[in-house]
Amino acid sequence: MIEGFTALDIFMLAAFTGYEVIARVPVILHTPLMSGSNFVHGIVLVGAMVAMGSADTDMERFIGFLGVMLAAGNAVGGYVVTERMLEMFKSSKGAGK
Amino acid sequence: MIQLSYFAAAMLFILGLKRMSSPVTARGGIVWAGAGMLVATIATFFWPGMHNYGLMIIAIAIGGGAAWYTGKKVAMTDMPQMIAIYNGMGGGAAAAIAAVELLKGDFHSQSFLVLAVIGALIGSVAFSGSMVAFAKLQGLMKKSFIFPGQQKMNLIVFAAAIVYGVLLMTSDTTGGFALFIFFALALAFGIMMTLPIGGADMPVVISLYNALTGLAVAFEGFVLGNAAMIIAGTVVGSAGTLLTQLMAKAMNRPISNVLFSGFGASGGEAAAETGGTMKEVDASDAAVMMAFASKVIVVPGYGMAVAQAQHKIWEFCKLLEDKGVTVKFAIHPVAGRMPGHMNVLLAEAGVPYDKIYDLEEINGEFPQADVALIIGANDVVNPVARTDPNSPIYGMPILDADKAKNVIVVKRGRGTGFSGIENALFFLDNTRMLYGDGQEVANKLIQEVKQL
């Protein structure tokens, strides 16, 4: 378990990382980037799987099932959509210049 | 081994996002992040003491399959609402994790319990709020629901959710009826908070919910002791917050204003003040006007994208260039439905980057332009944003298309824009309206120019 100040340290460092990574992004990439970061929090799938994997009652199992389903949607949908957008970007860039 | 794979995943996510912030490496970025996701997901199957594998795989197949299908099928113009819905799913998943953990109720320490409850609250709000955002952008829900005392009502629901949250944190049993009420209140707050927000502000809201989901994921990551979730969630949380700020800044509206002002509420009053009549022009006259101009600035908006007219428009512009006309594209920061959305659509049509200009770069050039061709844009060229303090869009930076010598507006019909505000530009003396579907109009223009 990650606890106390270790948790806080990780939280702070990750927050700064996120800020720095985005800070100098050009406007044209805002939409794909929003979509991309949307995909990244699809990692919630991992947590949903763990939660469901430890579910014992029917109620827990049902909610866990919903959670995994939603998380998988987040991850897969986020990837497909971002990939489609960025693919277009690359090819048009090559043609345009 | 599992921890190692999570570490690798977290690193791939950050590197992937980094690569996504430059057009050259962007494509690789999402592939890197995708690889990270795959590694983490597979590793999780080996988490000790897990069961319910069968159901789990079914759940992944349903959720993933549905998202794959919709994600592949959706048109580029509908991207924003798809992002909203996928994002909402993530928030919902974070809330579901919290629900399962709270039902089990064996927390190592009080701080985990607190984090679980906060994560549940944020996740639920992001979930229901994103669904409303989706419904609005998809056109399933047209109007903004505004009633007197709405903000007080929202505040009461929010306060009640917090009270029940605290109750959960302090009581001995975290399951049961209080848990149910808590989630109901949190979900209700997400819906109520989003309902009064108008369509034009939706991108900012979606971005905000994106950041919130990230945060919720991070909190549930702490609860589960999952480093990948903590890092990825926090990175998205802070990156999303920054993106939200950038978007709000582009619209010149503080985030608090977006959330609490009820956009478009005063739109009806502003309409009465616009005098004059709209003057029509036909395609051949418009084509002549532009073919013999020396400088044309094209202002594309969402309407052009809906009509899938970007290819035809670009073809038309190339013909104009052959005739020696200087053509430039002016993109408002919030053209389309999101910052950068219009750039994506123009890129799709093959418009070179050096012809596309930002608001600050191009605004000084409108007075020298012979024609400003406005295709499917509305609110972003509405001069009342400069002149009328009563207008809900007052203060938003706009493209000064009204300063061009002539303005041609290609528009489907006489209706108002997405925000529901009447556009004073359409009534100006130097404005001509060219009614029709964007693609049809572009086709006609191409033919007319060819005949010249």
GROMACS .gro file of C-alpha atoms in nm, chain B residues 59-449:
model
  391
  156ALA     CA    1  -1.775  -0.724  -1.937
  157ILE     CA    2  -1.458  -0.625  -2.120
  158ALA     CA    3  -1.591  -0.774  -2.443
  159ILE     CA    4  -1.922  -0.587  -2.418
  160GLY     CA    5  -1.777  -0.252  -2.317
  161GLY     CA    6  -1.474  -0.272  -2.543
  162GLY     CA    7  -1.668  -0.408  -2.838
  163ALA     CA    8  -1.937  -0.142  -2.822
  164ALA     CA    9  -1.676   0.134  -2.791
  165TRP     CA   10  -1.470  -0.010  -3.076
  166TYR     CA   11  -1.771  -0.019  -3.304
  167THR     CA   12  -1.895   0.331  -3.222
  168GLY     CA   13  -1.544   0.475  -3.224
  169LYS     CA   14  -1.471   0.342  -3.572
  170LYS     CA   15  -1.806   0.450  -3.710
  171VAL     CA   16  -1.842   0.801  -3.575
  172ALA     CA   17  -1.794   1.095  -3.810
  173MET     CA   18  -1.512   1.338  -3.741
  174THR     CA   19  -1.765   1.612  -3.674
  175ASP     CA   20  -1.920   1.413  -3.390
  176MET     CA   21  -1.587   1.358  -3.217
  177PRO     CA   22  -1.652   1.589  -2.920
  178GLN     CA   23  -1.960   1.407  -2.798
  179MET     CA   24  -1.787   1.071  -2.838
  180ILE     CA   25  -1.501   1.194  -2.622
  181ALA     CA   26  -1.763   1.307  -2.371
  182ILE     CA   27  -1.928   0.968  -2.357
  183TYR     CA   28  -1.605   0.766  -2.331
  184ASN     CA   29  -1.487   1.004  -2.064
  185GLY     CA   30  -1.812   0.965  -1.873
  186MET     CA   31  -1.766   0.588  -1.882
  187GLY     CA   32  -1.428   0.629  -1.715
  188GLY     CA   33  -1.583   0.840  -1.442
  189GLY     CA   34  -1.857   0.583  -1.396
  190ALA     CA   35  -1.599   0.309  -1.367
  191ALA     CA   36  -1.412   0.501  -1.096
  192ALA     CA   37  -1.738   0.545  -0.909
  193ALA     CA   38  -1.813   0.173  -0.947
  194ILE     CA   39  -1.475   0.083  -0.799
  195ALA     CA   40  -1.550   0.305  -0.503
  196ALA     CA   41  -1.894   0.145  -0.465
  197VAL     CA   42  -1.749  -0.206  -0.457
  198GLU     CA   43  -1.480  -0.105  -0.207
  199LEU     CA   44  -1.732   0.073   0.012
  200LEU     CA   45  -1.963  -0.228   0.006
  201LYS     CA   46  -1.676  -0.449   0.115
  202GLY     CA   47  -1.585  -0.192   0.374
  203ASP     CA   48  -1.245  -0.322   0.486
  204PHE     CA   49  -1.025  -0.015   0.462
  205HIS     CA   50  -0.669  -0.017   0.591
  206SER     CA   51  -0.700   0.330   0.727
  207GLN     CA   52  -0.940   0.619   0.753
  208SER     CA   53  -0.760   0.815   0.483
  209PHE     CA   54  -0.837   0.548   0.223
  210LEU     CA   55  -1.202   0.560   0.314
  211VAL     CA   56  -1.204   0.937   0.271
  212LEU     CA   57  -1.031   0.911  -0.067
  213ALA     CA   58  -1.272   0.642  -0.182
  214VAL     CA   59  -1.571   0.861  -0.099
  215ILE     CA   60  -1.424   1.172  -0.265
  216GLY     CA   61  -1.331   0.969  -0.572
  217ALA     CA   62  -1.682   0.828  -0.584
  218LEU     CA   63  -1.833   1.176  -0.570
  219ILE     CA   64  -1.609   1.317  -0.845
  220GLY     CA   65  -1.646   1.009  -1.061
  221SER     CA   66  -2.025   1.009  -1.035
  222VAL     CA   67  -2.048   1.378  -1.121
  223ALA     CA   68  -1.817   1.328  -1.421
  224PHE     CA   69  -2.026   1.030  -1.532
  225SER     CA   70  -2.372   1.183  -1.524
  226GLY     CA   71  -2.244   1.524  -1.634
  227SER     CA   72  -2.068   1.378  -1.937
  228MET     CA   73  -2.380   1.189  -2.036
  229VAL     CA   74  -2.578   1.514  -2.034
  230ALA     CA   75  -2.301   1.680  -2.234
  231PHE     CA   76  -2.322   1.397  -2.486
  232ALA     CA   77  -2.699   1.426  -2.510
  233LYS     CA   78  -2.674   1.798  -2.569
  234LEU     CA   79  -2.407   1.781  -2.837
  235GLN     CA   80  -2.578   1.492  -3.008
  236GLY     CA   81  -2.892   1.704  -3.027
  237LEU     CA   82  -3.095   1.469  -2.809
  238MET     CA   83  -3.145   1.751  -2.568
  239LYS     CA   84  -3.189   2.084  -2.736
  240LYS     CA   85  -3.267   2.335  -2.469
  241SER     CA   86  -3.090   2.456  -2.162
  242PHE     CA   87  -3.299   2.402  -1.854
  243ILE     CA   88  -3.295   2.710  -1.645
  244PHE     CA   89  -3.529   2.795  -1.364
  245PRO     CA   90  -3.514   3.049  -1.085
  246GLY     CA   91  -3.324   2.937  -0.779
  247GLN     CA   92  -3.149   2.671  -0.981
  248GLN     CA   93  -2.808   2.744  -0.839
  249LYS     CA   94  -2.941   2.727  -0.486
  250MET     CA   95  -3.104   2.397  -0.568
  251ASN     CA   96  -2.777   2.265  -0.712
  252LEU     CA   97  -2.594   2.383  -0.404
  253ILE     CA   98  -2.842   2.204  -0.178
  254VAL     CA   99  -2.804   1.878  -0.371
  255PHE     CA  100  -2.425   1.913  -0.362
  256ALA     CA  101  -2.428   1.987   0.012
  257ALA     CA  102  -2.655   1.689   0.072
  258ALA     CA  103  -2.417   1.465  -0.124
  259ILE     CA  104  -2.129   1.589   0.092
  260VAL     CA  105  -2.325   1.530   0.411
  261TYR     CA  106  -2.397   1.173   0.309
  262GLY     CA  107  -2.034   1.135   0.205
  263VAL     CA  108  -1.918   1.244   0.550
  264LEU     CA  109  -2.177   1.012   0.701
  265LEU     CA  110  -2.022   0.726   0.506
  266MET     CA  111  -1.674   0.823   0.622
  267THR     CA  112  -1.770   0.830   0.987
  268SER     CA  113  -2.018   0.545   1.023
  269ASP     CA  114  -1.911   0.193   1.106
  270THR     CA  115  -2.081   0.030   0.812
  271THR     CA  116  -2.019   0.191   0.477
  272GLY     CA  117  -2.271  -0.016   0.284
  273GLY     CA  118  -2.647   0.004   0.297
  274PHE     CA  119  -2.899   0.274   0.240
  275ALA     CA  120  -2.673   0.576   0.299
  276LEU     CA  121  -2.443   0.454   0.023
  277PHE     CA  122  -2.733   0.434  -0.219
  278ILE     CA  123  -2.852   0.786  -0.133
  279PHE     CA  124  -2.497   0.919  -0.163
  280PHE     CA  125  -2.455   0.792  -0.518
  281ALA     CA  126  -2.803   0.906  -0.619
  282LEU     CA  127  -2.725   1.257  -0.496
  283ALA     CA  128  -2.384   1.266  -0.664
  284LEU     CA  129  -2.529   1.153  -0.997
  285ALA     CA  130  -2.815   1.401  -0.968
  286PHE     CA  131  -2.571   1.683  -0.903
  287GLY     CA  132  -2.374   1.598  -1.217
  288ILE     CA  133  -2.691   1.617  -1.425
  289MET     CA  134  -2.819   1.934  -1.264
  290MET     CA  135  -2.484   2.106  -1.293
  291THR     CA  136  -2.460   2.037  -1.666
  292LEU     CA  137  -2.822   2.102  -1.767
  293PRO     CA  138  -2.812   2.482  -1.762
  294ILE     CA  139  -2.484   2.501  -1.957
  295GLY     CA  140  -2.529   2.598  -2.321
  296GLY     CA  141  -2.389   2.409  -2.616
  297ALA     CA  142  -2.119   2.663  -2.698
  298ASP     CA  143  -1.958   2.610  -2.360
  299MET     CA  144  -1.975   2.233  -2.380
  300PRO     CA  145  -1.613   2.173  -2.489
  301VAL     CA  146  -1.487   2.348  -2.177
  302VAL     CA  147  -1.720   2.137  -1.967
  303ILE     CA  148  -1.615   1.812  -2.133
  304SER     CA  149  -1.253   1.903  -2.076
  305LEU     CA  150  -1.331   1.977  -1.712
  306TYR     CA  151  -1.503   1.640  -1.668
  307ASN     CA  152  -1.204   1.479  -1.836
  308ALA     CA  153  -0.980   1.630  -1.568
  309LEU     CA  154  -1.225   1.528  -1.295
  310THR     CA  155  -1.234   1.169  -1.416
  311GLY     CA  156  -0.856   1.164  -1.407
  312LEU     CA  157  -0.866   1.283  -1.049
  313ALA     CA  158  -1.129   1.025  -0.952
  314VAL     CA  159  -0.917   0.752  -1.110
  315ALA     CA  160  -0.614   0.872  -0.914
  316PHE     CA  161  -0.808   0.865  -0.584
  317GLU     CA  162  -0.937   0.515  -0.646
  318GLY     CA  163  -0.579   0.424  -0.737
  319PHE     CA  164  -0.473   0.522  -0.385
  320VAL     CA  165  -0.753   0.312  -0.241
  321LEU     CA  166  -0.647   0.007  -0.439
  322GLY     CA  167  -0.274   0.076  -0.397
  323ASN     CA  168  -0.237   0.082  -0.775
  324ALA     CA  169   0.055   0.299  -0.889
  325ALA     CA  170  -0.043   0.301  -1.257
  326MET     CA  171  -0.386   0.443  -1.174
  327ILE     CA  172  -0.243   0.703  -0.939
  328ILE     CA  173   0.012   0.833  -1.186
  329ALA     CA  174  -0.202   0.816  -1.500
  330GLY     CA  175  -0.502   0.964  -1.320
  331THR     CA  176  -0.307   1.250  -1.168
  332VAL     CA  177  -0.130   1.331  -1.494
  333VAL     CA  178  -0.464   1.349  -1.671
  334GLY     CA  179  -0.610   1.547  -1.383
  335SER     CA  180  -0.351   1.821  -1.407
  336ALA     CA  181  -0.315   1.813  -1.786
  337GLY     CA  182  -0.693   1.827  -1.818
  338THR     CA  183  -0.716   2.121  -1.582
  339LEU     CA  184  -0.459   2.308  -1.788
  340LEU     CA  185  -0.643   2.225  -2.112
  341THR     CA  186  -0.968   2.345  -1.958
  342GLN     CA  187  -0.806   2.674  -1.866
  343LEU     CA  188  -0.663   2.716  -2.215
  344MET     CA  189  -1.003   2.656  -2.371
  345ALA     CA  190  -1.182   2.889  -2.134
  346LYS     CA  191  -0.921   3.153  -2.206
  347ALA     CA  192  -0.978   3.114  -2.579
  348MET     CA  193  -1.343   3.196  -2.519
  349ASN     CA  194  -1.258   3.475  -2.279
  350ARG     CA  195  -1.482   3.325  -2.014
  351PRO     CA  196  -1.360   3.235  -1.667
  352ILE     CA  197  -1.441   2.873  -1.584
  353SER     CA  198  -1.665   2.976  -1.296
  354ASN     CA  199  -1.863   3.186  -1.543
  355VAL     CA  200  -1.908   2.892  -1.777
  356LEU     CA  201  -2.033   2.672  -1.497
  357PHE     CA  202  -2.263   2.908  -1.318
  358SER     CA  203  -2.392   3.171  -1.557
  359GLY     CA  204  -2.639   2.971  -1.766
  360PHE     CA  205  -2.515   3.059  -2.112
  361GLY     CA  206  -2.769   3.185  -2.363
  362ALA     CA  207  -3.019   3.287  -2.100
  363SER     CA  208  -3.037   3.644  -2.223
  364GLY     CA  209  -3.012   3.557  -2.594
  365GLY     CA  210  -3.375   3.647  -2.665
  366GLU     CA  211  -3.338   4.007  -2.558
  367ALA     CA  212  -3.032   4.075  -2.767
  368ALA     CA  213  -3.207   3.962  -3.083
  369ALA     CA  214  -3.453   4.248  -3.079
  370GLU     CA  215  -3.178   4.507  -3.109
  371THR     CA  216  -3.042   4.393  -3.441
  372GLY     CA  217  -3.200   4.609  -3.708
  373GLY     CA  218  -3.200   4.590  -4.086
  374THR     CA  219  -3.274   4.299  -4.314
  375MET     CA  220  -3.074   4.010  -4.449
  376LYS     CA  221  -2.977   4.051  -4.814
  377GLU     CA  222  -2.945   3.749  -5.037
  378VAL     CA  223  -2.698   3.689  -5.314
  379ASP     CA  224  -2.681   3.404  -5.567
  380ALA     CA  225  -2.385   3.179  -5.628
  381SER     CA  226  -2.276   3.333  -5.959
  382ASP     CA  227  -2.259   3.685  -5.817
  383ALA     CA  228  -2.072   3.558  -5.516
  384ALA     CA  229  -1.827   3.369  -5.737
  385VAL     CA  230  -1.761   3.679  -5.948
  386MET     CA  231  -1.710   3.887  -5.639
  387MET     CA  232  -1.445   3.652  -5.507
  388ALA     CA  233  -1.278   3.572  -5.839
  389PHE     CA  234  -1.202   3.940  -5.895
  390ALA     CA  235  -1.101   4.011  -5.540
  391SER     CA  236  -0.739   4.040  -5.445
  392LYS     CA  237  -0.778   3.892  -5.101
  393VAL     CA  238  -1.033   3.648  -4.961
  394ILE     CA  239  -1.041   3.529  -4.604
  395VAL     CA  240  -1.237   3.211  -4.542
  396VAL     CA  241  -1.393   3.169  -4.200
  397PRO     CA  242  -1.503   2.809  -4.161
  398GLY     CA  243  -1.727   2.692  -3.881
  399TYR     CA  244  -1.902   2.385  -3.760
  400GLY     CA  245  -2.167   2.419  -4.032
  401MET     CA  246  -1.903   2.355  -4.298
  402ALA     CA  247  -1.796   2.040  -4.121
  403VAL     CA  248  -2.150   1.913  -4.087
  404ALA     CA  249  -2.204   1.962  -4.461
  405GLN     CA  250  -1.871   1.786  -4.525
  406ALA     CA  251  -1.789   2.084  -4.745
  407GLN     CA  252  -1.422   2.127  -4.651
  408HIS     CA  253  -1.291   1.941  -4.956
  409LYS     CA  254  -1.505   2.139  -5.199
  410ILE     CA  255  -1.423   2.466  -5.031
  411TRP     CA  256  -1.054   2.393  -5.060
  412GLU     CA  257  -1.099   2.305  -5.427
  413PHE     CA  258  -1.278   2.637  -5.477
  414CYS     CA  259  -1.000   2.823  -5.298
  415LYS     CA  260  -0.739   2.661  -5.520
  416LEU     CA  261  -0.929   2.787  -5.826
  417LEU     CA  262  -0.931   3.135  -5.675
  418GLU     CA  263  -0.558   3.114  -5.618
  419ASP     CA  264  -0.508   3.022  -5.983
  420LYS     CA  265  -0.677   3.351  -6.063
  421GLY     CA  266  -0.427   3.534  -5.845
  422VAL     CA  267  -0.644   3.578  -5.541
  423THR     CA  268  -0.477   3.553  -5.203
  424VAL     CA  269  -0.675   3.306  -4.991
  425LYS     CA  270  -0.636   3.266  -4.619
  426PHE     CA  271  -0.824   3.060  -4.366
  427ALA     CA  272  -0.911   3.220  -4.034
  428ILE     CA  273  -0.974   2.984  -3.749
  429HIS     CA  274  -1.134   3.095  -3.429
  430PRO     CA  275  -0.998   2.917  -3.122
  431VAL     CA  276  -1.337   2.757  -3.059
  432ALA     CA  277  -1.438   2.701  -3.421
  433GLY     CA  278  -1.589   2.361  -3.457
  434ARG     CA  279  -1.681   2.218  -3.125
  435MET     CA  280  -1.343   2.224  -2.958
  436PRO     CA  281  -1.015   2.411  -2.986
  437GLY     CA  282  -0.828   2.255  -3.272
  438HIS     CA  283  -1.130   2.068  -3.405
  439MET     CA  284  -1.151   2.283  -3.717
  440ASN     CA  285  -0.780   2.243  -3.783
  441VAL     CA  286  -0.829   1.869  -3.782
  442LEU     CA  287  -1.113   1.896  -4.031
  443LEU     CA  288  -0.920   2.128  -4.264
  444ALA     CA  289  -0.617   1.905  -4.237
  445GLU     CA  290  -0.840   1.620  -4.347
  446ALA     CA  291  -0.928   1.818  -4.660
  447GLY     CA  292  -0.560   1.881  -4.734
  448VAL     CA  293  -0.540   2.253  -4.662
  449PRO     CA  294  -0.173   2.338  -4.601
  450TYR     CA  295  -0.083   2.464  -4.258
  451ASP     CA  296   0.067   2.790  -4.379
  452LYS     CA  297  -0.270   2.906  -4.508
  453ILE     CA  298  -0.442   2.864  -4.174
  454TYR     CA  299  -0.426   3.154  -3.935
  455ASP     CA  300  -0.519   3.206  -3.573
  456LEU     CA  301  -0.741   3.480  -3.447
  457GLU     CA  302  -0.459   3.712  -3.341
  458GLU     CA  303  -0.266   3.666  -3.663
  459ILE     CA  304  -0.553   3.738  -3.899
  460ASN     CA  305  -0.776   3.991  -3.729
  461GLY     CA  306  -0.570   4.288  -3.842
  462GLU     CA  307  -0.605   4.176  -4.203
  463PHE     CA  308  -0.983   4.183  -4.234
  464PRO     CA  309  -1.004   4.556  -4.323
  465GLN     CA  310  -0.779   4.488  -4.624
  466ALA     CA  311  -0.975   4.183  -4.734
  467ASP     CA  312  -1.214   4.225  -5.024
  468VAL     CA  313  -1.431   3.936  -4.922
  469ALA     CA  314  -1.475   3.745  -4.601
  470LEU     CA  315  -1.637   3.414  -4.688
  471ILE     CA  316  -1.811   3.272  -4.385
  472ILE     CA  317  -1.912   2.911  -4.408
  473GLY     CA  318  -2.117   2.766  -4.129
  474ALA     CA  319  -1.964   2.991  -3.866
  475ASN     CA  320  -2.190   3.209  -3.662
  476ASP     CA  321  -2.117   3.306  -3.305
  477VAL     CA  322  -1.745   3.346  -3.364
  478VAL     CA  323  -1.806   3.630  -3.611
  479ASN     CA  324  -2.092   3.796  -3.428
  480PRO     CA  325  -1.994   4.160  -3.375
  481VAL     CA  326  -2.223   4.198  -3.074
  482ALA     CA  327  -1.947   4.027  -2.880
  483ARG     CA  328  -1.759   4.356  -2.921
  484THR     CA  329  -2.045   4.603  -2.903
  485ASP     CA  330  -2.330   4.482  -2.687
  486PRO     CA  331  -2.256   4.440  -2.317
  487ASN     CA  332  -2.595   4.273  -2.270
  488SER     CA  333  -2.516   3.989  -2.504
  489PRO     CA  334  -2.423   3.661  -2.341
  490ILE     CA  335  -2.120   3.637  -2.567
  491TYR     CA  336  -2.003   3.991  -2.489
  492GLY     CA  337  -1.627   3.999  -2.440
  493MET     CA  338  -1.558   3.679  -2.631
  494PRO     CA  339  -1.280   3.746  -2.882
  495ILE     CA  340  -1.425   3.719  -3.232
  496LEU     CA  341  -1.295   3.725  -3.586
  497ASP     CA  342  -1.355   4.076  -3.717
  498ALA     CA  343  -1.515   3.955  -4.039
  499ASP     CA  344  -1.755   4.251  -4.032
  500LYS     CA  345  -1.460   4.479  -4.106
  501ALA     CA  346  -1.399   4.321  -4.445
  502LYS     CA  347  -1.519   4.519  -4.747
  503ASN     CA  348  -1.771   4.249  -4.833
  504VAL     CA  349  -1.900   3.960  -4.633
  505ILE     CA  350  -2.056   3.652  -4.787
  506VAL     CA  351  -2.226   3.420  -4.546
  507VAL     CA  352  -2.299   3.065  -4.658
  508LYS     CA  353  -2.571   2.930  -4.439
  509ARG     CA  354  -2.832   2.659  -4.447
  510GLY     CA  355  -3.120   2.864  -4.320
  511ARG     CA  356  -3.214   3.170  -4.128
  512GLY     CA  357  -3.181   3.017  -3.782
  513THR     CA  358  -2.950   3.128  -3.507
  514GLY     CA  359  -2.619   2.970  -3.418
  515PHE     CA  360  -2.547   2.698  -3.168
  516SER     CA  361  -2.576   2.939  -2.880
  517GLY     CA  362  -2.915   3.058  -3.000
  518ILE     CA  363  -2.805   3.420  -3.038
  519GLU     CA  364  -2.910   3.632  -3.335
  520ASN     CA  365  -2.608   3.741  -3.539
  521ALA     CA  366  -2.587   4.114  -3.607
  522LEU     CA  367  -2.330   4.049  -3.881
  523PHE     CA  368  -2.600   3.905  -4.108
  524PHE     CA  369  -2.786   4.235  -4.108
  525LEU     CA  370  -2.494   4.459  -4.201
  526ASP     CA  371  -2.499   4.657  -4.525
  527ASN     CA  372  -2.189   4.488  -4.663
  528THR     CA  373  -2.316   4.139  -4.588
  529ARG     CA  374  -2.478   3.909  -4.842
  530MET     CA  375  -2.641   3.582  -4.751
  531LEU     CA  376  -2.587   3.277  -4.970
  532TYR     CA  377  -2.837   3.018  -4.856
  533GLY     CA  378  -2.786   2.651  -4.912
  534ASP     CA  379  -2.609   2.339  -4.798
  535GLY     CA  380  -2.236   2.407  -4.768
  536GLN     CA  381  -2.134   2.136  -5.010
  537GLU     CA  382  -2.391   2.233  -5.275
  538VAL     CA  383  -2.295   2.597  -5.253
  539ALA     CA  384  -1.927   2.511  -5.285
  540ASN     CA  385  -2.004   2.302  -5.592
  541LYS     CA  386  -2.193   2.589  -5.753
  542LEU     CA  387  -1.912   2.831  -5.672
  543ILE     CA  388  -1.659   2.599  -5.832
  544GLN     CA  389  -1.862   2.576  -6.152
  545GLU     CA  390  -1.917   2.950  -6.169
  546VAL     CA  391  -1.550   3.025  -6.125
   0.00000   0.00000   0.00000
